[in-house]
Amino acid sequence: MSTYAKKQGFGATLWDFMTTVDHKKIAILYLISGGLFFILGGLEAMFIRIQLAVPDNNFMSAGTFNEMITMHGTTMIFLAAMPILLGIMNAVMPLQIGARDVAFPFLNSLGFWLFFFGGVVLNLSWFMGGAPDAGWTSYASLSIHSQGHGVDFYVLGLQISGFGTLIAGINFLVTIINMRTPGMTYMRMPMFTWTTFVVSALILFAFPPLTVGLTLMLFDRMFGANFFDAAAGGNTIIWEHLFWIFGHPEVYILILPAFGIFSEILATFSRKRLFGYSSMVFATVLIGFLGFMVWAHHMFTVGLGPIANAIFAVATMAIAVPTGIKIFNWIFTMWGGSVRFTVPMLYAVSFIPSFTMGGVTGIMLAAAPADYQYHDSYFVVAHFHYVIVGGVVLGILAGITYYWPKIFGTMLNETLGKFTFWFFLIGFHLTFFIQHFLGLWGMPRRVFTYLPGQGWETSNLVSTAGAIFMAVGVIILLINIIITSVKNVRVGNDPWEDGRTLEWSIPSPPPFYNFKQLPLARGLDAYWIEKMEGKKEMTPAEPLGDIHMPNGSIIPICITIGLFVASFGALYNMDADKTWTVPVIIIGLLITFGSMLIRSIKDDHGFHIHKEDLMDDKDKEVKA
Amino acid sequence: MKTRLRKWRLISLFAIMTLILAGCGEAKLSALKPAGEVAQKQFDLMVLSTLIMVVVIIVVVILFVIAIVRFRRKDGDDSIPKQVEGSHKLEVIWTTIPILLLIIMAIPVVTYTFELADTSAMEVKDKDGKTKDAVVINVRANLYWWEFEYPDYGIFTSQDLVVPTDEKVYFNLKASDVKHSFWVPAAGGKMDTNVDGVNQMYLVFDSKKSNEAQNLFYGKCAELCGPSHALMDFKVVTKSKDDFNSWVTSMQTVAKEPKVAEGELAKQGQEIFNKSCIGCHAVSTSGNGAGMGPNLSNFGERERIAGFLDHTEENLKKWIKNPDDYKPGNTMAGKYGKLTDEQIDALAEYLLNLKVEGSKHID
Amino acid sequence: MHVEEKFTDATWPAAPETATLEGKNKYLGFWLFLGGETVLFASLFATYLALKDKVPDSGMLLAKDLYEIPLTFAMTMILLTSSLTSVYAMYHMKNNSFQKMQAWLLITVLLGFSFLALEVYEFKHYVHLGHTFTSSAYGSAFYTLVGFHGAHVTFGLMWFLSLMLRNAKRGLSLYNAPKFFVASLYWHFIDVVWVFIFTVVYLMGMVG
């Protein structure tokens, strides 16, 4: 403990977080920055709904509206949903498998900082000549045509944060494969760990195509290449393929962790093990696998021909089968259980019908000929918000509430939580249900306004009203977080009382080394097994001994800042009046590669917590 | 008896679904009010898939409600429920039934996918190289306007697409700047207009349904294409085959001898037009000029100014005066210097009298 | 086993790269990373194939007019040989003979540099013929695919060099053995990618 003595003061805390390689602190960093971006994306959503509340509205200009929708989509997917989920994974997964940290703590920190600075680059566009305006899909012909530097910010921001995500994916895969505690076989891993595992594999294989797509666009826009310039032999459809080869697995990257969170919550608050665990695992893997086979269903109207359309339509429908398996298994987890409606459970329960509705419209969209009608209309907007808000965001809200005590050591207020829940749920259905019909009534998506007299007025107003409900829900959540943090009532190991997995067997928040002795997992729901035998703690799998821990490091930030600097050189490279761009790129890359060199040349073996210190710790606990 | 009851239930459910789906929306632009074969097939598919999905939702919701009501934890209940591992039988059931439902859906999906992609009639040419038995229209999408070329008749128009009813109308689709998407919701699904190749599709406009929609359908651009994407509307005017043919003939007449303006003001307008506008806008139906702007030969008969403003003189003048106020990011603004109010008056007079069908006039 | 432990030839483990948990993690993580890299190059190959010979005007040179098989064949041989020499280096690493490992790595690096030199010469030659990064979509795709590989080669060389220099005085340990090992894995991967480039770009380029 001595090497880790608590320093005082804001500066020290800040330095601690900037250099930390502890997965739990990195998780907090992910949650805070993801939360901030979520609020930003939410504000953008509100502005969009205000503009569309009435026909012919002048709340904002057409150009600004396009920037708004682009930034809303990009922010929510890349900078809010994914980082928050990565944060929960970071906080929980190592605890669930009984590990003391992730496999590569240094890379974990690097991954976070890359994501964070990528997000900063993207959002700086608002203050530096305009945000990207070609949609979050940034289809090539429009994004090449787009004036100003908005799309350049998109390309570079996503490129940088994409590297971060890729690193996180590899890190989690290795952690789960190599660092499970004794007895924790693959088929004893908690469902959330399983989904983390599959999602990490999806990240590993889905992000490289995006990297390539972004690189091609970067070369086109900033270095005069011709990939997407039809006049020079280029082809814009290449972008669409690369984007969706990434983009569809991305949907599963978002939803599978949410599935994992709900599986944990439903089992916990039904006091019953997850129904059909092995088929749930199988379904998760299958969804992940099929996720790579269906990207062209986003491109039914591109003109790929009937053979491709038919194949991708049928392949897409096939995904409904494993997803259906999951839905029924969740229901049957509650069946025969003892269901307690805490706030996380409310989210989990409401998720089932909400997500089912998003799922079935997914099947409707898979019907290629009918999709010609749905495509790029508000029907699609409704569908993916049902899946992402009704699945991912409810999952995030549930996960945050459920794991809050484990991460911060204090419980969010349940009453306020219920207010958030009801406002959010009602607002969500109010906002998006009607949009299915708007789409069928001929309203295309991404329109900055619409003319009166097309039968869309009332529905749009209803939709905007719903959005306000959701905003109120989120505001209550923020109030709840503030009140909870100020009160700071500490809780014990298992604050929900029905915890089943290893993370609930250790203090909240856990000590920085997580487990004094690695626990022995004797089956699925390892902690539950011990509890049922009347024990309070896990059976240790090793004698008490020295624990090896990694040192913190500032180098991840240095590596990232190099890329941050270089990206501004690349951004303005095509401007004839700026001669400083190439030197800036070189300086930035020198900082990055120099920091990497320092990292690889400097010896850093970490440190040991000595057995005696751990014993002291225990004695103190006993006395207190 | 029992099966009949079940059948009846199914039919009534089907009827309710149809009612719900068809109940709303405007005939001129709702996908739920199909105006022809293509939209009808797509609508049928929507109804079928919605029906299957509603059944799924009902099953899920029933099980769900029972689960959360029956197995609610009572206060002070500390019992531990039986830890069930799973059920092989149930797993098989909820794997098989969805597969069967999906097969039911997949069959029409695949069939229609191929049927709707069948544009082989476009390839059948007569000895003059003209399409034998089909009306073919080349659609070219631009920032933010639409050009319609009738290659077999040698005529061009823009913004208002004129089609004959009760037959398959075939389209070649492409874009000249960025990607757009061609969508007439009431008549059928969309198809992208790409910058790198031509897409083909067909639509059918039923004469009865067209009458219900006053022979006017709304068309939309369905792919984000820049600031004025929302305003990139076009209109579809449907005509019976005979009316269509006579429209074609009058369009061809204008092609031979472009109209000379009548009246002093209109003549002035024509002069201004020839000086400031003709670089981009053609006024004879035989060509599209440099392809930079919409063909205006039948401008006086258009449904809208700039594709979306009401067709009035006042709107036209406002539009010419400052196009960027109405369609931000359009390619017309700033191309013709500053015109005085008098010049704009003359221009408007000239343009509004550009008509092809002599007897028709604007309101 | 522990990273800071001192070893003799007799106690040096048979698989030093995976003898510690850190080593095991590095080894597995790097294999996974190569999986991602494979997808990256697959995307670049697909792009190249889609844009091959797509030029704005018919006067421009196409694949079959440009490529010279003798040169690229020589490059292939050099890179394949360097892969072999890196295998020798790893053999000596497993036998705890540090100096021999360094020597073989040096040969690997020299071969790598000669490959790069030939690639630079090749690119200059094409640019001279008017086939540049900005001349056509084909040009962009060609230089991006082959250039990405070239950048990987450069990075691999820098990696080898910095490892060799850093450990020149310290010798082998369980701390740096995994580093040497994954660097050589990377080198093999680069080699495999080049075999595909040689086949798909150059050989298939000749048949049109």
mmCIF file of N, CA and C in Angstrom, chain A residues 265-349:
data_model
loop_
_atom_site.group_PDB
_atom_site.id
_atom_site.type_symbol
_atom_site.label_atom_id
_atom_site.label_comp_id
_atom_site.label_asym_id
_atom_site.label_seq_id
_atom_site.Cartn_x
_atom_site.Cartn_y
_atom_site.Cartn_z
ATOM 1 N N ILE A 265 -28.485 -8.610 -15.061
ATOM 2 C CA ILE A 265 -29.501 -7.973 -14.219
ATOM 3 C C ILE A 265 -30.714 -8.879 -14.063
ATOM 4 N N LEU A 266 -31.157 -9.478 -15.184
ATOM 5 C CA LEU A 266 -32.350 -10.323 -15.114
ATOM 6 C C LEU A 266 -32.116 -11.513 -14.192
ATOM 7 N N ALA A 267 -30.931 -12.113 -14.269
ATOM 8 C CA ALA A 267 -30.649 -13.248 -13.390
ATOM 9 C C ALA A 267 -30.584 -12.797 -11.934
ATOM 10 N N THR A 268 -29.897 -11.688 -11.704
ATOM 11 C CA THR A 268 -29.729 -11.217 -10.324
ATOM 12 C C THR A 268 -31.067 -10.940 -9.654
ATOM 13 N N PHE A 269 -31.886 -10.142 -10.330
ATOM 14 C CA PHE A 269 -33.119 -9.705 -9.674
ATOM 15 C C PHE A 269 -34.269 -10.682 -9.838
ATOM 16 N N SER A 270 -34.031 -11.797 -10.547
ATOM 17 C CA SER A 270 -35.009 -12.880 -10.521
ATOM 18 C C SER A 270 -34.551 -13.949 -9.538
ATOM 19 N N ARG A 271 -33.363 -13.737 -8.952
ATOM 20 C CA ARG A 271 -32.751 -14.694 -8.032
ATOM 21 C C ARG A 271 -32.678 -16.085 -8.653
ATOM 22 N N LYS A 272 -32.330 -16.095 -9.930
ATOM 23 C CA LYS A 272 -32.395 -17.360 -10.641
ATOM 24 C C LYS A 272 -31.306 -17.340 -11.688
ATOM 25 N N ARG A 273 -30.693 -18.489 -11.934
ATOM 26 C CA ARG A 273 -29.618 -18.456 -12.928
ATOM 27 C C ARG A 273 -30.183 -18.196 -14.314
ATOM 28 N N LEU A 274 -29.335 -17.664 -15.183
ATOM 29 C CA LEU A 274 -29.762 -17.323 -16.534
ATOM 30 C C LEU A 274 -30.292 -18.576 -17.216
ATOM 31 N N PHE A 275 -31.517 -18.479 -17.728
ATOM 32 C CA PHE A 275 -32.140 -19.629 -18.379
ATOM 33 C C PHE A 275 -31.400 -19.905 -19.688
ATOM 34 N N GLY A 276 -31.084 -21.164 -19.927
ATOM 35 C CA GLY A 276 -30.452 -21.551 -21.196
ATOM 36 C C GLY A 276 -29.121 -20.868 -21.432
ATOM 37 N N TYR A 277 -28.274 -20.876 -20.381
ATOM 38 C CA TYR A 277 -26.974 -20.192 -20.491
ATOM 39 C C TYR A 277 -26.208 -20.614 -21.746
ATOM 40 N N SER A 278 -26.131 -21.925 -21.978
ATOM 41 C CA SER A 278 -25.288 -22.357 -23.096
ATOM 42 C C SER A 278 -25.882 -21.932 -24.443
ATOM 43 N N SER A 279 -27.206 -21.940 -24.555
ATOM 44 C CA SER A 279 -27.755 -21.485 -25.831
ATOM 45 C C SER A 279 -27.633 -19.961 -25.967
ATOM 46 N N MET A 280 -27.596 -19.261 -24.837
ATOM 47 C CA MET A 280 -27.342 -17.813 -24.890
ATOM 48 C C MET A 280 -25.929 -17.544 -25.409
ATOM 49 N N VAL A 281 -24.980 -18.320 -24.925
ATOM 50 C CA VAL A 281 -23.601 -18.167 -25.393
ATOM 51 C C VAL A 281 -23.551 -18.452 -26.891
ATOM 52 N N PHE A 282 -24.166 -19.536 -27.274
ATOM 53 C CA PHE A 282 -24.184 -19.920 -28.677
ATOM 54 C C PHE A 282 -24.825 -18.817 -29.526
ATOM 55 N N ALA A 283 -25.950 -18.298 -29.043
ATOM 56 C CA ALA A 283 -26.646 -17.257 -29.806
ATOM 57 C C ALA A 283 -25.770 -16.015 -29.954
ATOM 58 N N THR A 284 -25.048 -15.660 -28.880
ATOM 59 C CA THR A 284 -24.178 -14.483 -28.941
ATOM 60 C C THR A 284 -23.100 -14.656 -30.005
ATOM 61 N N VAL A 285 -22.472 -15.827 -29.988
ATOM 62 C CA VAL A 285 -21.411 -16.078 -30.965
ATOM 63 C C VAL A 285 -21.987 -16.056 -32.376
ATOM 64 N N LEU A 286 -23.163 -16.666 -32.532
ATOM 65 C CA LEU A 286 -23.784 -16.729 -33.855
ATOM 66 C C LEU A 286 -24.147 -15.333 -34.366
ATOM 67 N N ILE A 287 -24.694 -14.504 -33.473
ATOM 68 C CA ILE A 287 -25.034 -13.136 -33.885
ATOM 69 C C ILE A 287 -23.769 -12.417 -34.338
ATOM 70 N N GLY A 288 -22.699 -12.591 -33.564
ATOM 71 C CA GLY A 288 -21.441 -11.951 -33.926
ATOM 72 C C GLY A 288 -20.958 -12.407 -35.287
ATOM 73 N N PHE A 289 -21.073 -13.696 -35.534
ATOM 74 C CA PHE A 289 -20.603 -14.254 -36.796
ATOM 75 C C PHE A 289 -21.464 -13.751 -37.959
ATOM 76 N N LEU A 290 -22.794 -13.876 -37.804
ATOM 77 C CA LEU A 290 -23.695 -13.448 -38.886
ATOM 78 C C LEU A 290 -23.591 -11.947 -39.133
ATOM 79 N N GLY A 291 -23.218 -11.209 -38.097
ATOM 80 C CA GLY A 291 -23.108 -9.760 -38.225
ATOM 81 C C GLY A 291 -22.192 -9.333 -39.358
ATOM 82 N N PHE A 292 -21.250 -10.214 -39.725
ATOM 83 C CA PHE A 292 -20.317 -9.861 -40.801
ATOM 84 C C PHE A 292 -20.849 -10.224 -42.190
ATOM 85 N N MET A 293 -21.983 -10.917 -42.238
ATOM 86 C CA MET A 293 -22.442 -11.462 -43.520
ATOM 87 C C MET A 293 -23.572 -10.636 -44.116
ATOM 88 N N VAL A 294 -23.928 -9.531 -43.506
ATOM 89 C CA VAL A 294 -25.195 -8.906 -43.882
ATOM 90 C C VAL A 294 -25.067 -7.418 -44.223
ATOM 91 N N TRP A 295 -23.809 -6.948 -44.377
ATOM 92 C CA TRP A 295 -23.660 -5.497 -44.485
ATOM 93 C C TRP A 295 -24.435 -4.886 -45.646
ATOM 94 N N ALA A 296 -24.595 -5.644 -46.744
ATOM 95 C CA ALA A 296 -25.199 -5.026 -47.934
ATOM 96 C C ALA A 296 -26.688 -4.755 -47.759
ATOM 97 N N HIS A 297 -27.298 -5.181 -46.628
ATOM 98 C CA HIS A 297 -28.714 -4.821 -46.462
ATOM 99 C C HIS A 297 -28.874 -3.321 -46.192
ATOM 100 N N HIS A 298 -27.757 -2.632 -45.949
ATOM 101 C CA HIS A 298 -27.832 -1.173 -45.873
ATOM 102 C C HIS A 298 -27.788 -0.560 -47.264
ATOM 103 N N MET A 299 -27.590 -1.415 -48.274
ATOM 104 C CA MET A 299 -27.330 -0.909 -49.613
ATOM 105 C C MET A 299 -28.290 -1.503 -50.643
ATOM 106 N N PHE A 300 -29.490 -1.905 -50.192
ATOM 107 C CA PHE A 300 -30.441 -2.526 -51.115
ATOM 108 C C PHE A 300 -30.786 -1.619 -52.288
ATOM 109 N N THR A 301 -30.812 -0.305 -52.058
ATOM 110 C CA THR A 301 -31.238 0.590 -53.136
ATOM 111 C C THR A 301 -30.071 1.114 -53.961
ATOM 112 N N VAL A 302 -28.865 0.626 -53.670
ATOM 113 C CA VAL A 302 -27.701 1.126 -54.401
ATOM 114 C C VAL A 302 -27.677 0.598 -55.829
ATOM 115 N N GLY A 303 -28.332 -0.530 -56.036
ATOM 116 C CA GLY A 303 -28.330 -1.121 -57.364
ATOM 117 C C GLY A 303 -27.326 -2.242 -57.485
ATOM 118 N N LEU A 304 -27.248 -3.090 -56.453
ATOM 119 C CA LEU A 304 -26.314 -4.214 -56.497
ATOM 120 C C LEU A 304 -26.875 -5.373 -57.315
ATOM 121 N N GLY A 305 -28.137 -5.289 -57.670
ATOM 122 C CA GLY A 305 -28.753 -6.360 -58.453
ATOM 123 C C GLY A 305 -29.537 -7.311 -57.574
ATOM 124 N N PRO A 306 -30.497 -8.031 -58.197
ATOM 125 C CA PRO A 306 -31.417 -8.866 -57.413
ATOM 126 C C PRO A 306 -30.738 -10.042 -56.719
ATOM 127 N N ILE A 307 -29.658 -10.569 -57.289
ATOM 128 C CA ILE A 307 -29.037 -11.741 -56.663
ATOM 129 C C ILE A 307 -28.425 -11.333 -55.326
ATOM 130 N N ALA A 308 -27.618 -10.285 -55.346
ATOM 131 C CA ALA A 308 -27.018 -9.812 -54.100
ATOM 132 C C ALA A 308 -28.101 -9.424 -53.109
ATOM 133 N N ASN A 309 -29.104 -8.692 -53.566
ATOM 134 C CA ASN A 309 -30.160 -8.252 -52.651
ATOM 135 C C ASN A 309 -30.863 -9.435 -52.004
ATOM 136 N N ALA A 310 -31.161 -10.469 -52.803
ATOM 137 C CA ALA A 310 -31.878 -11.623 -52.261
ATOM 138 C C ALA A 310 -31.020 -12.345 -51.229
ATOM 139 N N ILE A 311 -29.748 -12.539 -51.541
ATOM 140 C CA ILE A 311 -28.869 -13.243 -50.604
ATOM 141 C C ILE A 311 -28.770 -12.486 -49.287
ATOM 142 N N PHE A 312 -28.532 -11.186 -49.389
ATOM 143 C CA PHE A 312 -28.359 -10.416 -48.160
ATOM 144 C C PHE A 312 -29.676 -10.298 -47.393
ATOM 145 N N ALA A 313 -30.796 -10.302 -48.113
ATOM 146 C CA ALA A 313 -32.090 -10.250 -47.421
ATOM 147 C C ALA A 313 -32.270 -11.498 -46.565
ATOM 148 N N VAL A 314 -32.018 -12.662 -47.154
ATOM 149 C CA VAL A 314 -32.241 -13.904 -46.420
ATOM 150 C C VAL A 314 -31.239 -14.034 -45.272
ATOM 151 N N ALA A 315 -29.969 -13.671 -45.543
ATOM 152 C CA ALA A 315 -28.962 -13.744 -44.483
ATOM 153 C C ALA A 315 -29.358 -12.869 -43.302
ATOM 154 N N THR A 316 -29.903 -11.698 -43.617
ATOM 155 C CA THR A 316 -30.295 -10.783 -42.550
ATOM 156 C C THR A 316 -31.416 -11.370 -41.704
ATOM 157 N N MET A 317 -32.378 -11.976 -42.390
ATOM 158 C CA MET A 317 -33.491 -12.567 -41.635
ATOM 159 C C MET A 317 -32.982 -13.626 -40.671
ATOM 160 N N ALA A 318 -31.936 -14.338 -41.098
ATOM 161 C CA ALA A 318 -31.417 -15.424 -40.255
ATOM 162 C C ALA A 318 -31.004 -14.916 -38.876
ATOM 163 N N ILE A 319 -30.577 -13.671 -38.791
ATOM 164 C CA ILE A 319 -30.136 -13.147 -37.488
ATOM 165 C C ILE A 319 -31.275 -13.113 -36.484
ATOM 166 N N ALA A 320 -32.500 -13.075 -37.004
ATOM 167 C CA ALA A 320 -33.641 -13.035 -36.092
ATOM 168 C C ALA A 320 -33.680 -14.274 -35.209
ATOM 169 N N VAL A 321 -33.176 -15.391 -35.700
ATOM 170 C CA VAL A 321 -33.301 -16.637 -34.944
ATOM 171 C C VAL A 321 -32.506 -16.581 -33.635
ATOM 172 N N PRO A 322 -31.179 -16.342 -33.677
ATOM 173 C CA PRO A 322 -30.468 -16.253 -32.390
ATOM 174 C C PRO A 322 -30.984 -15.126 -31.499
ATOM 175 N N THR A 323 -31.417 -14.022 -32.105
ATOM 176 C CA THR A 323 -31.926 -12.924 -31.285
ATOM 177 C C THR A 323 -33.208 -13.350 -30.590
ATOM 178 N N GLY A 324 -34.057 -14.079 -31.318
ATOM 179 C CA GLY A 324 -35.290 -14.591 -30.729
ATOM 180 C C GLY A 324 -34.992 -15.522 -29.568
ATOM 181 N N ILE A 325 -33.988 -16.385 -29.752
ATOM 182 C CA ILE A 325 -33.588 -17.301 -28.677
ATOM 183 C C ILE A 325 -33.290 -16.509 -27.412
ATOM 184 N N LYS A 326 -32.575 -15.406 -27.587
ATOM 185 C CA LYS A 326 -32.204 -14.601 -26.429
ATOM 186 C C LYS A 326 -33.437 -14.028 -25.737
ATOM 187 N N ILE A 327 -34.331 -13.446 -26.550
ATOM 188 C CA ILE A 327 -35.526 -12.832 -25.962
ATOM 189 C C ILE A 327 -36.282 -13.843 -25.098
ATOM 190 N N PHE A 328 -36.503 -15.047 -25.639
ATOM 191 C CA PHE A 328 -37.271 -16.037 -24.887
ATOM 192 C C PHE A 328 -36.511 -16.515 -23.656
ATOM 193 N N ASN A 329 -35.201 -16.656 -23.782
ATOM 194 C CA ASN A 329 -34.431 -17.068 -22.607
ATOM 195 C C ASN A 329 -34.505 -16.045 -21.489
ATOM 196 N N TRP A 330 -34.528 -14.782 -21.862
ATOM 197 C CA TRP A 330 -34.655 -13.753 -20.819
ATOM 198 C C TRP A 330 -35.997 -13.866 -20.114
ATOM 199 N N ILE A 331 -37.056 -14.043 -20.928
ATOM 200 C CA ILE A 331 -38.374 -14.144 -20.308
ATOM 201 C C ILE A 331 -38.410 -15.343 -19.366
ATOM 202 N N PHE A 332 -37.804 -16.459 -19.814
ATOM 203 C CA PHE A 332 -37.868 -17.654 -18.989
ATOM 204 C C PHE A 332 -36.874 -17.617 -17.825
ATOM 205 N N THR A 333 -35.956 -16.649 -17.853
ATOM 206 C CA THR A 333 -35.134 -16.440 -16.658
ATOM 207 C C THR A 333 -36.011 -15.891 -15.536
ATOM 208 N N MET A 334 -36.920 -14.991 -15.897
ATOM 209 C CA MET A 334 -37.830 -14.436 -14.884
ATOM 210 C C MET A 334 -38.869 -15.460 -14.468
ATOM 211 N N TRP A 335 -39.256 -16.315 -15.407
ATOM 212 C CA TRP A 335 -40.302 -17.316 -15.177
ATOM 213 C C TRP A 335 -39.916 -18.231 -14.018
ATOM 214 N N GLY A 336 -40.742 -18.267 -13.019
ATOM 215 C CA GLY A 336 -40.423 -19.128 -11.877
ATOM 216 C C GLY A 336 -39.446 -18.499 -10.906
ATOM 217 N N GLY A 337 -39.010 -17.284 -11.207
ATOM 218 C CA GLY A 337 -38.060 -16.627 -10.317
ATOM 219 C C GLY A 337 -38.764 -15.809 -9.253
ATOM 220 N N SER A 338 -37.980 -14.999 -8.571
ATOM 221 C CA SER A 338 -38.523 -14.112 -7.551
ATOM 222 C C SER A 338 -38.091 -12.706 -7.962
ATOM 223 N N VAL A 339 -38.980 -12.051 -8.741
ATOM 224 C CA VAL A 339 -38.574 -10.849 -9.452
ATOM 225 C C VAL A 339 -38.706 -9.603 -8.593
ATOM 226 N N ARG A 340 -37.600 -8.874 -8.448
ATOM 227 C CA ARG A 340 -37.621 -7.648 -7.652
ATOM 228 C C ARG A 340 -37.362 -6.464 -8.574
ATOM 229 N N PHE A 341 -38.257 -5.470 -8.512
ATOM 230 C CA PHE A 341 -38.181 -4.366 -9.477
ATOM 231 C C PHE A 341 -37.344 -3.197 -8.971
ATOM 232 N N THR A 342 -36.056 -3.376 -8.988
ATOM 233 C CA THR A 342 -35.154 -2.260 -8.740
ATOM 234 C C THR A 342 -35.051 -1.463 -10.042
ATOM 235 N N VAL A 343 -34.365 -0.319 -9.991
ATOM 236 C CA VAL A 343 -34.256 0.492 -11.203
ATOM 237 C C VAL A 343 -33.574 -0.263 -12.348
ATOM 238 N N PRO A 344 -32.416 -0.906 -12.096
ATOM 239 C CA PRO A 344 -31.827 -1.659 -13.212
ATOM 240 C C PRO A 344 -32.783 -2.705 -13.769
ATOM 241 N N MET A 345 -33.548 -3.353 -12.871
ATOM 242 C CA MET A 345 -34.474 -4.381 -13.331
ATOM 243 C C MET A 345 -35.590 -3.761 -14.171
ATOM 244 N N LEU A 346 -36.032 -2.551 -13.795
ATOM 245 C CA LEU A 346 -37.070 -1.889 -14.596
ATOM 246 C C LEU A 346 -36.570 -1.683 -16.026
ATOM 247 N N TYR A 347 -35.321 -1.209 -16.117
ATOM 248 C CA TYR A 347 -34.755 -1.037 -17.462
ATOM 249 C C TYR A 347 -34.712 -2.364 -18.203
ATOM 250 N N ALA A 348 -34.267 -3.404 -17.496
ATOM 251 C CA ALA A 348 -34.115 -4.697 -18.147
ATOM 252 C C ALA A 348 -35.460 -5.226 -18.610
ATOM 253 N N VAL A 349 -36.463 -5.061 -17.753
ATOM 254 C CA VAL A 349 -37.785 -5.572 -18.092
ATOM 255 C C VAL A 349 -38.374 -4.793 -19.271
#
